[in-house]
Amino acid sequence: MTLPPDNEVSFKDSVNLSFDLARATLEIPDGMAQYIRNVNNVYQVRFPVKINGKIETFIGWRAVHSDHKLPAKGGIRFAPQVNQNEVEALAALMSYKCALVDVPFGGSKGGLLIDPRKYDRESMEKITRRFAFELIQKDYIGSGTNVPAPDMGTGQREMAWIASTYNSYRPGDINHLACVTGKPVSMGGIQGRVEATGRGVVFGLREFFRTPGDVEKAGLDGGLEGKKIIVQGLGNVGYYTAKILQEEDGAKIIGVLEYNGGLMDPNGLNVEEVYRYKVDNQGFEGYPGNGEFVPDSSVLLEEECDILIPAAMEAVINQENAGRIQAKIIAEAANGPVTFAAEAILQEKGVVSIPDVYLNAGGVTVSYFEWIKNLSHIRFGRMQKRYDEGKSEKLIQAIEGTGHKVPQALKEQICRGSEEIDLVRSGLDDTMRQAWQDIRERFWTNDSIHSYRIAAMSIAIEKIHNSYRTMGVYP
Ligand code: GLU
């Protein structure tokens, strides 16, 4: 992959420059705007862990960008290039994301500087538990204060270790499971959390394609069916996004990219097969199915397509390559994939960005549902499923009593009470639909707003400001 050029501003500056544009469209006192813009606190920790008889020192961060609502929420990233600037930028994005989609959390993010591929499972457990312990000690993890979740390099496994570590240091805390989200279902997790970010991306895209004005602005027409899509990063987010788009919406996934090569086929790739191969072989090289292997995957970002979905990391679309992007829409499944400078170039070319703060909010939305589930100590649907089924059966009986036969398939559909997964998906769909309507309204009715990103950020900043004001930070 090509790296962003040296003169590109940092990730945090990139987020803050967008903040400044959004803030300029709002009536907020300067001091308050500065307060909202900056990270409230950040904790850096170094800790030793004995691995194979040798002591190794690790460094990690947890930043809280805003705490206008508690707990502060956001993932923990395990990656070899994490740094404080990145963690702070990601924490800020969490604040804006949560505010935008009405998830009542502040924004936080954590990072551990590590290459998880270099350690076995046992070592990873030791390191994760130790990092969790350090964060618990300083109140950077807790069901009412700060609630981590998976991010790049972490998943259900790490969340289970964090929850278990928390439990051992806070015995008797009846709400201990709510200290982290993205846990395995067997440990208090929620159905649909693993796919949530990807499914949220799809719900967001569906809503975009339901509004002809937006589709037209991107120089496209029709719905998602048959649209040519390239996905950068076939990890958790990219995989579910691509799979759902292909299987449920009939979109054509013509390219997939990883850091060590990509696959391209203008007639479409089989996402499930390609993904299985990638997992087993750590990349696409040698894939026996259809598709051409492209060793320098970054060139695939610049291929002609309808929608480019960066689903891995920040700054992949930057000053250096933005001018060569041929996609009509950039659907930001990752956090910060388009730099501030790149966005200006894309806008000039008429490329439409559906911004990260909106499009990848599905993960934290379902985290919110998981947190509620943990606090209420009951699975969604448990109380009403059978009751609803009984009511629907009576309704069918009443209809059939009038002599009208209800077809069997329809009967089954109507009579099936909602399971947790149905409720989670419905709540996520509703969240994504509502937020997009808010963004497009702000965009189309405000002459000083020139992108969906600035529309989304201005809504988020306004909501955070209102929270602080109601709270009484200033009279
Ligand atoms: N890491 C995800 C994000 O960037 C999820 C955060 C969460 O669920 O708290 O949005």
Tab-separated table of C-alpha atoms in Angstrom, residues 179-338:
chain	number	residue	atom	x	y	z
A	179	CYS	CA	-17.914	-2.890	31.133
A	180	VAL	CA	-17.143	-3.889	27.546
A	181	THR	CA	-19.168	-4.652	24.395
A	182	GLY	CA	-18.530	-6.940	21.455
A	183	LYS	CA	-18.320	-9.950	23.793
A	184	PRO	CA	-19.158	-13.487	22.687
A	185	VAL	CA	-22.901	-14.185	23.013
A	186	SER	CA	-22.097	-16.908	25.543
A	187	MET	CA	-20.597	-14.201	27.767
A	188	GLY	CA	-23.290	-11.548	27.622
A	189	GLY	CA	-22.737	-10.416	24.046
A	190	ILE	CA	-25.603	-9.696	21.691
A	191	GLN	CA	-26.681	-11.412	18.485
A	192	GLY	CA	-25.629	-9.395	15.449
A	193	ARG	CA	-22.746	-7.431	17.020
A	194	VAL	CA	-20.039	-9.102	14.920
A	195	GLU	CA	-21.716	-8.159	11.630
A	196	ALA	CA	-23.032	-4.840	12.966
A	197	THR	CA	-20.581	-2.369	11.417
A	198	GLY	CA	-20.811	-4.051	8.011
A	199	ARG	CA	-24.598	-4.342	8.182
A	200	GLY	CA	-24.782	-0.703	9.261
A	201	VAL	CA	-22.732	0.268	6.181
A	202	VAL	CA	-25.250	-1.605	4.028
A	203	PHE	CA	-28.262	-0.031	5.774
A	204	GLY	CA	-26.625	3.372	5.237
A	205	LEU	CA	-26.032	2.695	1.554
A	206	ARG	CA	-29.595	1.429	1.101
A	207	GLU	CA	-30.965	4.614	2.603
A	208	PHE	CA	-28.694	6.692	0.364
A	209	PHE	CA	-29.984	4.823	-2.687
A	210	ARG	CA	-33.592	5.357	-1.558
A	211	THR	CA	-33.206	9.102	-2.043
A	212	PRO	CA	-32.937	9.925	-5.755
A	213	GLY	CA	-31.492	13.431	-5.155
A	214	ASP	CA	-28.459	11.985	-3.394
A	215	VAL	CA	-27.950	9.244	-5.988
A	216	GLU	CA	-28.153	11.782	-8.770
A	217	LYS	CA	-25.588	13.996	-7.056
A	218	ALA	CA	-23.179	11.050	-7.252
A	219	GLY	CA	-23.849	10.730	-11.001
A	220	LEU	CA	-25.658	7.408	-10.585
A	221	ASP	CA	-29.189	6.108	-10.826
A	222	GLY	CA	-31.220	3.098	-9.701
A	223	GLY	CA	-30.562	1.034	-6.608
A	224	LEU	CA	-27.673	-1.070	-5.325
A	225	GLU	CA	-28.421	-4.019	-7.603
A	226	GLY	CA	-25.687	-4.489	-10.189
A	227	LYS	CA	-23.558	-1.635	-8.819
A	228	LYS	CA	-19.815	-2.242	-9.230
A	229	ILE	CA	-18.078	-2.143	-5.883
A	230	ILE	CA	-14.449	-2.313	-4.719
A	231	VAL	CA	-13.741	-3.078	-1.070
A	232	GLN	CA	-10.430	-2.195	0.550
A	233	GLY	CA	-9.760	-4.422	3.565
A	234	LEU	CA	-11.554	-7.749	3.862
A	235	GLY	CA	-11.467	-7.886	7.665
A	236	ASN	CA	-14.580	-7.999	9.826
A	237	VAL	CA	-16.126	-4.783	8.486
A	238	GLY	CA	-15.190	-5.229	4.824
A	239	TYR	CA	-16.202	-8.874	4.759
A	240	TYR	CA	-19.719	-8.381	6.135
A	241	THR	CA	-20.281	-5.273	4.038
A	242	ALA	CA	-19.250	-7.054	0.834
A	243	LYS	CA	-21.078	-10.270	1.677
A	244	ILE	CA	-24.396	-8.598	2.516
A	245	LEU	CA	-24.191	-6.276	-0.501
A	246	GLN	CA	-23.599	-9.253	-2.765
A	247	GLU	CA	-26.054	-11.728	-1.233
A	248	GLU	CA	-28.931	-9.450	-0.240
A	249	ASP	CA	-28.662	-6.497	-2.622
A	250	GLY	CA	-27.336	-8.090	-5.779
A	251	ALA	CA	-24.360	-5.718	-5.977
A	252	LYS	CA	-21.251	-6.812	-7.872
A	253	ILE	CA	-18.040	-6.942	-5.840
A	254	ILE	CA	-15.469	-6.450	-8.611
A	255	GLY	CA	-12.382	-5.896	-6.457
A	256	VAL	CA	-11.050	-6.640	-2.997
A	257	LEU	CA	-7.765	-5.367	-1.577
A	258	GLU	CA	-5.545	-6.309	1.307
A	259	TYR	CA	-2.153	-4.825	2.220
A	260	ASN	CA	-0.426	-7.770	0.514
A	261	GLY	CA	-2.302	-7.835	-2.764
A	262	GLY	CA	-5.750	-7.603	-4.289
A	263	LEU	CA	-8.129	-9.512	-6.530
A	264	MET	CA	-10.053	-8.031	-9.429
A	265	ASP	CA	-12.763	-9.376	-11.710
A	266	PRO	CA	-15.088	-6.997	-13.567
A	267	ASN	CA	-17.710	-9.767	-13.629
A	268	GLY	CA	-17.762	-10.032	-9.849
A	269	LEU	CA	-16.021	-12.131	-7.200
A	270	ASN	CA	-17.550	-14.658	-4.827
A	271	VAL	CA	-17.046	-12.850	-1.514
A	272	GLU	CA	-17.513	-15.873	0.731
A	273	GLU	CA	-15.002	-18.011	-1.172
A	274	VAL	CA	-12.461	-15.225	-1.502
A	275	TYR	CA	-12.727	-14.452	2.205
A	276	ARG	CA	-12.309	-18.107	3.253
A	277	TYR	CA	-9.221	-18.335	1.035
A	278	LYS	CA	-7.784	-15.135	2.525
A	279	VAL	CA	-8.241	-16.375	6.079
A	280	ASP	CA	-6.577	-19.729	5.338
A	281	ASN	CA	-3.711	-18.300	3.258
A	282	GLN	CA	-3.132	-14.854	4.835
A	283	GLY	CA	-3.851	-13.205	1.474
A	284	PHE	CA	-5.300	-13.639	-2.004
A	285	GLU	CA	-2.166	-14.843	-3.809
A	286	GLY	CA	-2.789	-18.215	-5.474
A	287	TYR	CA	-6.596	-17.951	-5.199
A	288	PRO	CA	-7.845	-20.691	-7.525
A	289	GLY	CA	-11.229	-19.118	-8.360
A	290	ASN	CA	-11.958	-16.357	-10.870
A	291	GLY	CA	-10.198	-12.993	-10.562
A	292	GLU	CA	-6.782	-11.564	-11.370
A	293	PHE	CA	-4.278	-11.271	-8.504
A	294	VAL	CA	-2.787	-7.762	-8.315
A	295	PRO	CA	0.341	-7.663	-6.091
A	296	ASP	CA	0.356	-3.847	-5.655
A	297	SER	CA	-3.182	-3.578	-4.368
A	298	SER	CA	-3.161	0.220	-4.065
A	299	VAL	CA	-3.763	0.552	-7.821
A	300	LEU	CA	-7.156	-1.113	-7.327
A	301	LEU	CA	-8.312	1.909	-5.330
A	302	GLU	CA	-8.044	3.859	-8.552
A	303	GLU	CA	-10.040	1.450	-10.750
A	304	GLU	CA	-13.330	2.479	-12.278
A	305	CYS	CA	-16.292	1.491	-10.103
A	306	ASP	CA	-19.544	2.882	-8.735
A	307	ILE	CA	-18.704	2.571	-5.040
A	308	LEU	CA	-15.316	2.338	-3.368
A	309	ILE	CA	-15.527	1.088	0.211
A	310	PRO	CA	-12.382	1.683	2.268
A	311	ALA	CA	-12.912	-0.648	5.238
A	312	ALA	CA	-9.516	-0.863	6.875
A	313	MET	CA	-7.629	2.129	8.147
A	314	GLU	CA	-7.128	5.870	7.977
A	315	ALA	CA	-5.571	7.988	5.205
A	316	VAL	CA	-5.699	5.386	2.410
A	317	ILE	CA	-7.164	8.050	0.167
A	318	ASN	CA	-4.861	11.013	0.419
A	319	GLN	CA	-3.396	13.893	-1.588
A	320	GLU	CA	-1.242	11.525	-3.558
A	321	ASN	CA	-3.965	9.284	-5.021
A	322	ALA	CA	-7.198	11.292	-4.631
A	323	GLY	CA	-6.871	12.833	-8.089
A	324	ARG	CA	-6.831	9.378	-9.687
A	325	ILE	CA	-9.875	7.936	-7.886
A	326	GLN	CA	-12.533	6.973	-10.427
A	327	ALA	CA	-15.273	5.806	-8.047
A	328	LYS	CA	-18.486	7.837	-7.974
A	329	ILE	CA	-19.083	7.243	-4.269
A	330	ILE	CA	-16.651	6.649	-1.443
A	331	ALA	CA	-18.466	4.780	1.317
A	332	GLU	CA	-16.325	5.220	4.416
A	333	ALA	CA	-16.652	1.973	6.358
A	334	ALA	CA	-13.299	2.623	8.099
A	335	ASN	CA	-12.519	5.548	10.395
A	336	GLY	CA	-10.781	8.428	8.630
A	337	PRO	CA	-9.961	6.710	5.307
A	338	VAL	CA	-10.096	10.018	3.382
